[in-house]
PDB file of C-alpha atoms and ligand atoms in Angstrom:
ATOM      1  CA  MET A  24     127.475  71.848 126.176  1.00 47.00           C
ATOM      2  CA  THR A  25     126.689  73.508 128.742  1.00 59.00           C
ATOM      3  CA  THR A  26     125.071  71.746 132.415  1.00 69.00           C
ATOM      4  CA  LYS A  27     121.137  71.666 132.185  1.00 72.00           C
ATOM      5  CA  THR A  28     120.693  73.645 135.809  1.00 79.00           C
ATOM      6  CA  GLY A  29     116.794  71.940 135.260  1.00 74.00           C
ATOM      7  CA  ASN A  30     115.172  72.661 138.486  1.00 88.00           C
ATOM      8  CA  LEU A  31     118.075  74.014 140.787  1.00 96.00           C
ATOM      9  CA  GLN A  32     117.455  77.603 141.203  1.00 97.00           C
ATOM     10  CA  HIS A  33     119.692  78.952 143.890  1.00 98.00           C
ATOM     11  CA  ILE A  34     122.888  77.658 144.865  1.00 98.00           C
ATOM     12  CA  ALA A  35     124.582  78.706 148.501  1.00 99.00           C
ATOM     13  CA  ILE A  36     128.242  78.102 148.504  1.00 99.00           C
ATOM     14  CA  ILE A  37     130.230  78.369 151.638  1.00 99.00           C
ATOM     15  CA  MET A  38     133.465  79.641 150.610  1.00 98.00           C
ATOM     16  CA  ASP A  39     136.272  77.693 152.382  1.00 98.00           C
ATOM     17  CA  GLY A  40     140.056  77.318 152.551  1.00 98.00           C
ATOM     18  CA  ASN A  41     142.148  80.536 151.160  1.00 98.00           C
ATOM     19  CA  GLY A  42     144.210  80.121 154.097  1.00 98.00           C
ATOM     20  CA  ARG A  43     144.932  76.625 153.303  1.00 98.00           C
ATOM     21  CA  TRP A  44     145.231  76.876 149.821  1.00 98.00           C
ATOM     22  CA  ALA A  45     148.145  79.946 150.919  1.00 98.00           C
ATOM     23  CA  LYS A  46     149.805  77.340 153.556  1.00 98.00           C
ATOM     24  CA  LYS A  47     149.879  74.664 151.292  1.00 98.00           C
ATOM     25  CA  ARG A  48     152.364  76.695 149.036  1.00 98.00           C
ATOM     26  CA  GLY A  49     153.929  79.056 151.628  1.00 98.00           C
ATOM     27  CA  LEU A  50     152.291  81.991 150.814  1.00 98.00           C
ATOM     28  CA  LEU A  51     150.728  84.842 152.791  1.00 98.00           C
ATOM     29  CA  ARG A  52     147.186  83.624 153.869  1.00 98.00           C
ATOM     30  CA  SER A  53     146.337  87.159 152.463  1.00 98.00           C
ATOM     31  CA  VAL A  54     147.593  85.592 148.865  1.00 98.00           C
ATOM     32  CA  GLY A  55     145.231  82.657 149.153  1.00 98.00           C
ATOM     33  CA  HIS A  56     142.331  85.220 149.817  1.00 98.00           C
ATOM     34  CA  LYS A  57     143.682  87.134 146.847  1.00 98.00           C
ATOM     35  CA  LYS A  58     143.295  83.765 144.689  1.00 98.00           C
ATOM     36  CA  GLY A  59     139.806  83.227 146.334  1.00 98.00           C
ATOM     37  CA  ALA A  60     138.733  87.210 145.233  1.00 97.00           C
ATOM     38  CA  GLU A  61     139.203  85.741 141.307  1.00 97.00           C
ATOM     39  CA  THR A  62     137.537  82.624 141.896  1.00 98.00           C
ATOM     40  CA  VAL A  63     134.129  84.502 143.106  1.00 97.00           C
ATOM     41  CA  LYS A  64     134.460  86.288 139.469  1.00 95.00           C
ATOM     42  CA  GLU A  65     135.291  82.997 137.799  1.00 97.00           C
ATOM     43  CA  ILE A  66     132.160  81.274 139.642  1.00 98.00           C
ATOM     44  CA  THR A  67     129.997  83.983 139.100  1.00 96.00           C
ATOM     45  CA  ARG A  68     130.465  83.778 135.562  1.00 96.00           C
ATOM     46  CA  ALA A  69     130.174  80.250 135.321  1.00 97.00           C
ATOM     47  CA  ALA A  70     126.404  80.383 137.279  1.00 97.00           C
ATOM     48  CA  GLY A  71     125.262  83.071 134.871  1.00 96.00           C
ATOM     49  CA  GLU A  72     126.359  81.367 132.084  1.00 96.00           C
ATOM     50  CA  MET A  73     124.623  78.284 133.314  1.00 96.00           C
ATOM     51  CA  GLY A  74     121.285  79.673 133.939  1.00 96.00           C
ATOM     52  CA  VAL A  75     121.410  79.821 137.656  1.00 98.00           C
ATOM     53  CA  LYS A  76     119.188  82.460 138.987  1.00 98.00           C
ATOM     54  CA  TYR A  77     120.617  83.036 142.533  1.00 98.00           C
ATOM     55  CA  LEU A  78     123.813  82.572 143.557  1.00 98.00           C
ATOM     56  CA  THR A  79     124.685  83.548 147.168  1.00 98.00           C
ATOM     57  CA  LEU A  80     128.533  83.272 148.330  1.00 98.00           C
ATOM     58  CA  TYR A  81     129.546  83.151 152.357  1.00 98.00           C
ATOM     59  CA  ALA A  82     132.149  85.977 152.138  1.00 98.00           C
ATOM     60  CA  PHE A  83     132.303  87.128 155.864  1.00 98.00           C
ATOM     61  CA  SER A  84     130.813  85.578 158.616  1.00 98.00           C
ATOM     62  CA  THR A  85     130.020  87.483 162.238  1.00 98.00           C
ATOM     63  CA  GLU A  86     132.544  84.912 163.710  1.00 98.00           C
ATOM     64  CA  ASN A  87     135.085  85.926 161.751  1.00 98.00           C
ATOM     65  CA  TRP A  88     135.548  89.247 163.078  1.00 98.00           C
ATOM     66  CA  GLN A  89     137.421  87.543 165.395  1.00 98.00           C
ATOM     67  CA  ARG A  90     140.307  87.141 163.139  1.00 98.00           C
ATOM     68  CA  PRO A  91     143.494  88.906 163.753  1.00 98.00           C
ATOM     69  CA  ALA A  92     142.835  92.648 162.541  1.00 98.00           C
ATOM     70  CA  GLU A  93     145.182  92.203 159.711  1.00 97.00           C
ATOM     71  CA  GLU A  94     143.603  89.563 158.166  1.00 98.00           C
ATOM     72  CA  VAL A  95     140.003  91.464 158.704  1.00 98.00           C
ATOM     73  CA  GLU A  96     141.726  94.600 157.061  1.00 98.00           C
ATOM     74  CA  THR A  97     143.140  92.665 154.403  1.00 97.00           C
ATOM     75  CA  LEU A  98     139.908  90.805 153.781  1.00 98.00           C
ATOM     76  CA  MET A  99     137.941  94.292 153.853  1.00 98.00           C
ATOM     77  CA  GLY A 100     140.474  96.142 151.517  1.00 97.00           C
ATOM     78  CA  LEU A 101     139.620  92.731 148.803  1.00 96.00           C
ATOM     79  CA  LEU A 102     136.486  93.615 149.259  1.00 97.00           C
ATOM     80  CA  ARG A 103     136.626  97.499 148.794  1.00 96.00           C
ATOM     81  CA  GLU A 104     138.511  96.291 145.274  1.00 94.00           C
ATOM     82  CA  TYR A 105     135.619  93.916 144.409  1.00 93.00           C
ATOM     83  CA  LEU A 106     132.748  96.717 144.821  1.00 93.00           C
ATOM     84  CA  LYS A 107     134.375  99.309 142.727  1.00 89.00           C
ATOM     85  CA  SER A 108     135.728  97.003 139.871  1.00 83.00           C
ATOM     86  CA  ASP A 109     132.847  94.966 139.088  1.00 75.00           C
ATOM     87  CA  LEU A 110     130.112  97.236 138.173  1.00 84.00           C
ATOM     88  CA  LYS A 111     130.885  96.998 134.261  1.00 86.00           C
ATOM     89  CA  GLU A 112     130.529  93.562 134.116  1.00 89.00           C
ATOM     90  CA  LEU A 113     127.476  92.523 136.548  1.00 92.00           C
ATOM     91  CA  GLN A 114     125.531  95.517 134.500  1.00 93.00           C
ATOM     92  CA  GLU A 115     127.067  93.496 131.064  1.00 93.00           C
ATOM     93  CA  ASN A 116     125.741  90.263 132.092  1.00 94.00           C
ATOM     94  CA  GLY A 117     121.985  91.143 134.227  1.00 96.00           C
ATOM     95  CA  VAL A 118     123.372  90.636 137.599  1.00 96.00           C
ATOM     96  CA  ARG A 119     121.421  92.035 140.476  1.00 97.00           C
ATOM     97  CA  ILE A 120     123.326  91.798 143.492  1.00 96.00           C
ATOM     98  CA  ILE A 121     122.073  92.087 147.119  1.00 97.00           C
ATOM     99  CA  PHE A 122     124.087  91.868 150.261  1.00 98.00           C
ATOM    100  CA  ILE A 123     122.950  89.851 153.383  1.00 98.00           C
ATOM    101  CA  GLY A 124     123.927  90.652 156.647  1.00 98.00           C
ATOM    102  CA  GLU A 125     125.013  93.340 159.674  1.00 97.00           C
ATOM    103  CA  ARG A 126     125.506  95.836 158.193  1.00 97.00           C
ATOM    104  CA  SER A 127     126.686  98.181 161.112  1.00 97.00           C
ATOM    105  CA  MET A 128     129.781  96.089 162.132  1.00 96.00           C
ATOM    106  CA  LEU A 129     131.033  97.174 158.310  1.00 98.00           C
ATOM    107  CA  PRO A 130     132.928 100.170 157.803  1.00 97.00           C
ATOM    108  CA  ALA A 131     130.887 102.929 156.740  1.00 97.00           C
ATOM    109  CA  ASP A 132     132.568 103.425 153.026  1.00 97.00           C
ATOM    110  CA  ILE A 133     131.738  99.719 151.968  1.00 97.00           C
ATOM    111  CA  VAL A 134     128.360 100.204 153.561  1.00 98.00           C
ATOM    112  CA  GLU A 135     127.739 102.960 150.670  1.00 97.00           C
ATOM    113  CA  SER A 136     129.968 101.025 148.062  1.00 96.00           C
ATOM    114  CA  MET A 137     127.331  98.174 148.650  1.00 96.00           C
ATOM    115  CA  SER A 138     124.184 100.571 148.587  1.00 97.00           C
ATOM    116  CA  LYS A 139     125.109 101.987 145.536  1.00 95.00           C
ATOM    117  CA  LEU A 140     125.889  98.807 143.537  1.00 95.00           C
ATOM    118  CA  GLU A 141     122.709  97.263 144.858  1.00 96.00           C
ATOM    119  CA  GLU A 142     120.540 100.274 143.713  1.00 96.00           C
ATOM    120  CA  GLU A 143     122.502 100.195 140.223  1.00 95.00           C
ATOM    121  CA  THR A 144     121.911  96.721 139.820  1.00 95.00           C
ATOM    122  CA  ALA A 145     118.156  96.608 140.593  1.00 96.00           C
ATOM    123  CA  GLY A 146     116.826  95.804 137.678  1.00 96.00           C
ATOM    124  CA  ASN A 147     119.248  93.669 136.035  1.00 97.00           C
ATOM    125  CA  ASP A 148     117.376  90.156 136.099  1.00 96.00           C
ATOM    126  CA  LYS A 149     119.650  87.222 134.321  1.00 97.00           C
ATOM    127  CA  MET A 150     120.775  86.096 138.228  1.00 98.00           C
ATOM    128  CA  THR A 151     120.322  87.256 141.004  1.00 98.00           C
ATOM    129  CA  LEU A 152     124.473  87.266 143.065  1.00 97.00           C
ATOM    130  CA  CYS A 153     123.657  87.776 147.133  1.00 98.00           C
ATOM    131  CA  ILE A 154     126.938  88.222 149.190  1.00 98.00           C
ATOM    132  CA  ALA A 155     126.875  87.291 152.701  1.00 98.00           C
ATOM    133  CA  LEU A 156     129.207  89.848 154.589  1.00 98.00           C
ATOM    134  CA  SER A 157     129.379  90.277 158.255  1.00 98.00           C
ATOM    135  CA  TYR A 158     126.394  87.494 157.976  1.00 98.00           C
ATOM    136  CA  GLY A 159     125.558  85.072 161.100  1.00 98.00           C
ATOM    137  CA  SER A 160     122.182  83.260 160.512  1.00 98.00           C
ATOM    138  CA  ARG A 161     121.337  82.888 164.371  1.00 98.00           C
ATOM    139  CA  GLN A 162     121.442  86.755 164.680  1.00 98.00           C
ATOM    140  CA  GLU A 163     119.215  86.784 161.455  1.00 98.00           C
ATOM    141  CA  ILE A 164     116.538  84.265 163.047  1.00 98.00           C
ATOM    142  CA  VAL A 165     117.125  86.521 166.533  1.00 98.00           C
ATOM    143  CA  GLN A 166     116.235  89.758 165.265  1.00 98.00           C
ATOM    144  CA  ALA A 167     113.023  88.701 162.882  1.00 98.00           C
ATOM    145  CA  ALA A 168     112.287  87.244 166.531  1.00 98.00           C
ATOM    146  CA  ARG A 169     112.770  90.407 167.941  1.00 98.00           C
ATOM    147  CA  LYS A 170     110.724  92.593 165.607  1.00 97.00           C
ATOM    148  CA  ILE A 171     107.825  89.585 165.929  1.00 98.00           C
ATOM    149  CA  ALA A 172     107.756  90.105 169.508  1.00 97.00           C
ATOM    150  CA  ALA A 173     107.885  93.936 169.242  1.00 98.00           C
ATOM    151  CA  LEU A 174     104.722  93.754 166.905  1.00 97.00           C
ATOM    152  CA  ALA A 175     103.024  92.009 169.099  1.00 97.00           C
ATOM    153  CA  LYS A 176     103.719  93.833 172.158  1.00 97.00           C
ATOM    154  CA  GLN A 177     102.122  96.726 170.073  1.00 97.00           C
ATOM    155  CA  GLY A 178      98.990  95.070 169.061  1.00 97.00           C
ATOM    156  CA  ASP A 179      99.921  94.976 165.903  1.00 97.00           C
ATOM    157  CA  ILE A 180      99.825  91.409 165.105  1.00 97.00           C
ATOM    158  CA  ASP A 181      98.664  88.509 167.059  1.00 96.00           C
ATOM    159  CA  PRO A 182     100.682  85.323 168.079  1.00 96.00           C
ATOM    160  CA  GLU A 183      98.770  82.909 166.668  1.00 96.00           C
ATOM    161  CA  GLU A 184      99.561  84.950 163.384  1.00 96.00           C
ATOM    162  CA  VAL A 185     102.721  83.778 163.495  1.00 97.00           C
ATOM    163  CA  ASP A 186     103.576  81.662 160.810  1.00 97.00           C
ATOM    164  CA  ALA A 187     106.887  80.414 158.533  1.00 97.00           C
ATOM    165  CA  LYS A 188     105.285  82.821 155.945  1.00 97.00           C
ATOM    166  CA  MET A 189     106.152  85.976 158.488  1.00 97.00           C
ATOM    167  CA  PHE A 190     108.811  84.689 159.664  1.00 97.00           C
ATOM    168  CA  ALA A 191     110.630  83.889 156.676  1.00 98.00           C
ATOM    169  CA  GLY A 192     109.309  87.583 155.274  1.00 98.00           C
ATOM    170  CA  LEU A 193     111.352  89.183 158.521  1.00 98.00           C
ATOM    171  CA  LEU A 194     114.998  87.568 157.685  1.00 98.00           C
ATOM    172  CA  TYR A 195     117.500  89.312 155.004  1.00 98.00           C
ATOM    173  CA  THR A 196     116.515  86.691 152.845  1.00 98.00           C
ATOM    174  CA  LYS A 197     113.271  88.193 152.569  1.00 98.00           C
ATOM    175  CA  ASP A 198     113.448  88.800 148.505  1.00 95.00           C
ATOM    176  CA  ILE A 199     115.232  85.076 147.329  1.00 98.00           C
ATOM    177  CA  PRO A 200     114.246  81.629 147.523  1.00 98.00           C
ATOM    178  CA  ASP A 201     115.595  79.165 149.620  1.00 98.00           C
ATOM    179  CA  PRO A 202     118.845  77.560 148.318  1.00 98.00           C
ATOM    180  CA  ASP A 203     118.255  74.467 146.230  1.00 98.00           C
ATOM    181  CA  LEU A 204     122.004  73.164 146.709  1.00 98.00           C
ATOM    182  CA  VAL A 205     124.340  73.983 149.569  1.00 98.00           C
ATOM    183  CA  ILE A 206     128.113  73.345 148.635  1.00 99.00           C
ATOM    184  CA  ARG A 207     130.836  73.713 151.262  1.00 99.00           C
ATOM    185  CA  THR A 208     134.546  73.774 149.454  1.00 99.00           C
ATOM    186  CA  SER A 209     137.909  73.059 151.877  1.00 98.00           C
ATOM    187  CA  GLY A 210     136.447  69.533 153.014  1.00 98.00           C
ATOM    188  CA  GLU A 211     134.670  70.890 156.136  1.00 98.00           C
ATOM    189  CA  GLN A 212     131.383  69.313 156.886  1.00 98.00           C
ATOM    190  CA  ARG A 213     129.661  72.482 159.171  1.00 98.00           C
ATOM    191  CA  VAL A 214     127.359  74.458 158.126  1.00 98.00           C
ATOM    192  CA  SER A 215     129.119  77.676 160.058  1.00 98.00           C
ATOM    193  CA  ASN A 216     126.115  79.791 160.932  1.00 98.00           C
ATOM    194  CA  TYR A 217     125.038  79.500 157.153  1.00 98.00           C
ATOM    195  CA  LEU A 218     121.318  79.959 156.611  1.00 98.00           C
ATOM    196  CA  LEU A 219     119.878  77.945 158.888  1.00 98.00           C
ATOM    197  CA  TRP A 220     116.029  78.522 158.469  1.00 98.00           C
ATOM    198  CA  GLN A 221     116.860  78.606 154.583  1.00 98.00           C
ATOM    199  CA  ILE A 222     118.470  75.426 154.116  1.00 98.00           C
ATOM    200  CA  ALA A 223     115.708  73.431 155.907  1.00 98.00           C
ATOM    201  CA  TYR A 224     115.050  71.553 152.577  1.00 97.00           C
ATOM    202  CA  ALA A 225     118.306  72.378 150.832  1.00 98.00           C
ATOM    203  CA  GLU A 226     120.942  69.430 149.620  1.00 98.00           C
ATOM    204  CA  PHE A 227     124.618  69.326 150.109  1.00 98.00           C
ATOM    205  CA  TYR A 228     127.789  69.006 148.645  1.00 98.00           C
ATOM    206  CA  PHE A 229     130.660  68.844 150.552  1.00 98.00           C
ATOM    207  CA  THR A 230     134.103  69.242 148.288  1.00 98.00           C
ATOM    208  CA  ASP A 231     137.778  68.952 149.286  1.00 98.00           C
ATOM    209  CA  VAL A 232     139.201  71.203 146.570  1.00 99.00           C
ATOM    210  CA  LEU A 233     140.415  74.572 148.163  1.00 99.00           C
ATOM    211  CA  TRP A 234     138.083  77.842 147.393  1.00 98.00           C
ATOM    212  CA  PRO A 235     140.752  79.137 145.492  1.00 98.00           C
ATOM    213  CA  ASP A 236     140.971  75.573 143.029  1.00 98.00           C
ATOM    214  CA  PHE A 237     137.255  75.663 142.794  1.00 98.00           C
ATOM    215  CA  ASP A 238     136.617  76.210 138.637  1.00 98.00           C
ATOM    216  CA  ARG A 239     133.820  76.008 136.306  1.00 98.00           C
ATOM    217  CA  LYS A 240     134.639  72.125 135.725  1.00 98.00           C
ATOM    218  CA  CYS A 241     133.661  72.103 139.438  1.00 98.00           C
ATOM    219  CA  LEU A 242     130.058  73.695 139.720  1.00 98.00           C
ATOM    220  CA  GLU A 243     129.628  71.737 136.362  1.00 98.00           C
ATOM    221  CA  ASP A 244     130.500  68.158 138.154  1.00 98.00           C
ATOM    222  CA  ILE A 245     128.285  69.241 141.547  1.00 98.00           C
ATOM    223  CA  ILE A 246     125.139  70.374 139.232  1.00 98.00           C
ATOM    224  CA  LYS A 247     125.458  67.128 137.920  1.00 97.00           C
ATOM    225  CA  ASN A 248     125.245  65.072 140.778  1.00 97.00           C
ATOM    226  CA  PHE A 249     122.529  67.618 142.261  1.00 97.00           C
ATOM    227  CA  ASN A 250     120.279  66.636 139.413  1.00 96.00           C
ATOM    228  CA  ALA A 251     120.173  62.900 140.008  1.00 96.00           C
ATOM    229  CA  ARG A 252     119.446  63.736 143.122  1.00 96.00           C
ATOM    230  CA  GLU A 253     115.875  62.184 144.398  1.00 96.00           C
ATOM    231  CA  ARG A 254     113.986  65.604 146.736  1.00 95.00           C
ATOM    232  CA  ARG A 255     111.205  63.995 148.474  1.00 95.00           C
ATOM    233  CA  TYR A 256     110.465  66.871 151.321  1.00 95.00           C
ATOM    234  CA  GLY A 257     109.169  64.410 153.525  1.00 96.00           C
ATOM    235  CA  LYS A 258     106.914  62.135 151.015  1.00 95.00           C
ATOM    236  CA  ILE A 259     107.284  59.329 149.526  1.00 91.00           C
TER     237      ILE A 259
HETATM  238  C1  LIG B 326     137.368  81.515 153.500  1.00 96.81           C
HETATM  239  O1  LIG B 326     138.687  80.762 153.796  1.00 96.81           O
HETATM  240  C2  LIG B 326     137.640  82.715 153.136  1.00 96.81           C
HETATM  241  C3  LIG B 326     136.998  83.266 154.919  1.00 96.81           C
HETATM  242  C4  LIG B 326     136.322  82.520 155.472  1.00 96.81           C
HETATM  243  C5  LIG B 326     136.320  84.704 154.772  1.00 96.81           C
HETATM  244  P1  LIG B 326     139.201  81.023 154.891  1.00 96.81           P
HETATM  245  O2  LIG B 326     140.080  82.039 155.356  1.00 96.81           O
HETATM  246  O3  LIG B 326     138.610  80.516 156.147  1.00 96.81           O
HETATM  247  O4  LIG B 326     140.433  79.246 154.701  1.00 96.81           O
HETATM  248  P2  LIG B 326     140.605  78.372 155.679  1.00 96.81           P
HETATM  249  O5  LIG B 326     139.580  77.723 156.729  1.00 96.81           O
HETATM  250  O6  LIG B 326     141.572  79.067 157.135  1.00 96.81           O
HETATM  251  O7  LIG B 326     141.802  77.412 154.971  1.00 96.81           O
HETATM  252  C1  LIG B 327     133.129  79.882 156.978  1.00 96.81           C
HETATM  253  O1  LIG B 327     134.426  79.896 156.866  1.00 96.81           O
HETATM  254  C2  LIG B 327     132.818  81.510 156.549  1.00 96.81           C
HETATM  255  C3  LIG B 327     132.862  82.168 154.934  1.00 96.81           C
HETATM  256  C4  LIG B 327     133.153  80.938 154.362  1.00 96.81           C
HETATM  257  C5  LIG B 327     133.062  83.313 155.098  1.00 96.81           C
HETATM  258  P1  LIG B 327     135.115  79.703 158.637  1.00 96.81           P
HETATM  259  O2  LIG B 327     136.809  78.994 157.899  1.00 96.81           O
HETATM  260  O3  LIG B 327     134.968  80.817 158.855  1.00 96.81           O
HETATM  261  O4  LIG B 327     134.777  78.611 159.002  1.00 96.81           O
HETATM  262  P2  LIG B 327     134.705  77.813 160.480  1.00 96.81           P
HETATM  263  O5  LIG B 327     135.500  78.604 161.448  1.00 96.81           O
HETATM  264  O6  LIG B 327     135.574  76.587 159.668  1.00 96.81           O
HETATM  265  O7  LIG B 327     133.591  77.152 160.930  1.00 96.81           O
HETATM  266 MG1  LIG B 328     137.824  78.410 157.245  1.00 96.81          MG
END
């Protein structure tokens, strides 16, 4: 029997622990990232089959640019492979893919592949897979504030008109609902600049499992845990 997703429309995951997974086995960090990329495919498949409508995966943060050049290269290489290899499966499973983050910091060929994949899957409606790439939530919020300031300066809007709806409409995530559930693997209990605006009423689940070891069963168990929670939104 598959786990029912109930009111769970959108799951956002902080995929952490690739490096530690490799270290534990005396392997290079790059091996952990490679295994982590396989987990991405497995979890995308599982989430789709379980009826999750939106899955957002934190693949690379703006802060991750500060890692050693060699590691950044490995991650960009894996990303290139992923972008090339996955179209067929995404199409077969009705997955629409979108990317959120600061594209100008990414290599031009990757940006091109991202746009192509977005266009080619735009008509799919079973699940939306949103990949956060070169993503930083504070930067996202700041650029929205900048746009609003510019519109006000030009006289296109009155500052009194600015509300949460307008603000949300200027974020990278404007076309998708807020996450219901945020999962972070690897035992860390922090948000690391992920979807700060969007997680206002999200439920959190922190697991010690390292991302390369995360599987369908882990996801099912977390969804069951989510389904037993009561969300109140400030009401009684
Ligand atoms: C997550 O694994 C992948 C990225 C952040 C790109 P890490 O590389 O952060 O692995 P740890 O946290 O060092 O184990
Ligand atoms: C968060 O993981 C970013 C991604 C999973 C892409 P990090 O490993 O970069 O986060 P910190 O540095 O432990 O906060
Ligand atoms: Mg980490």
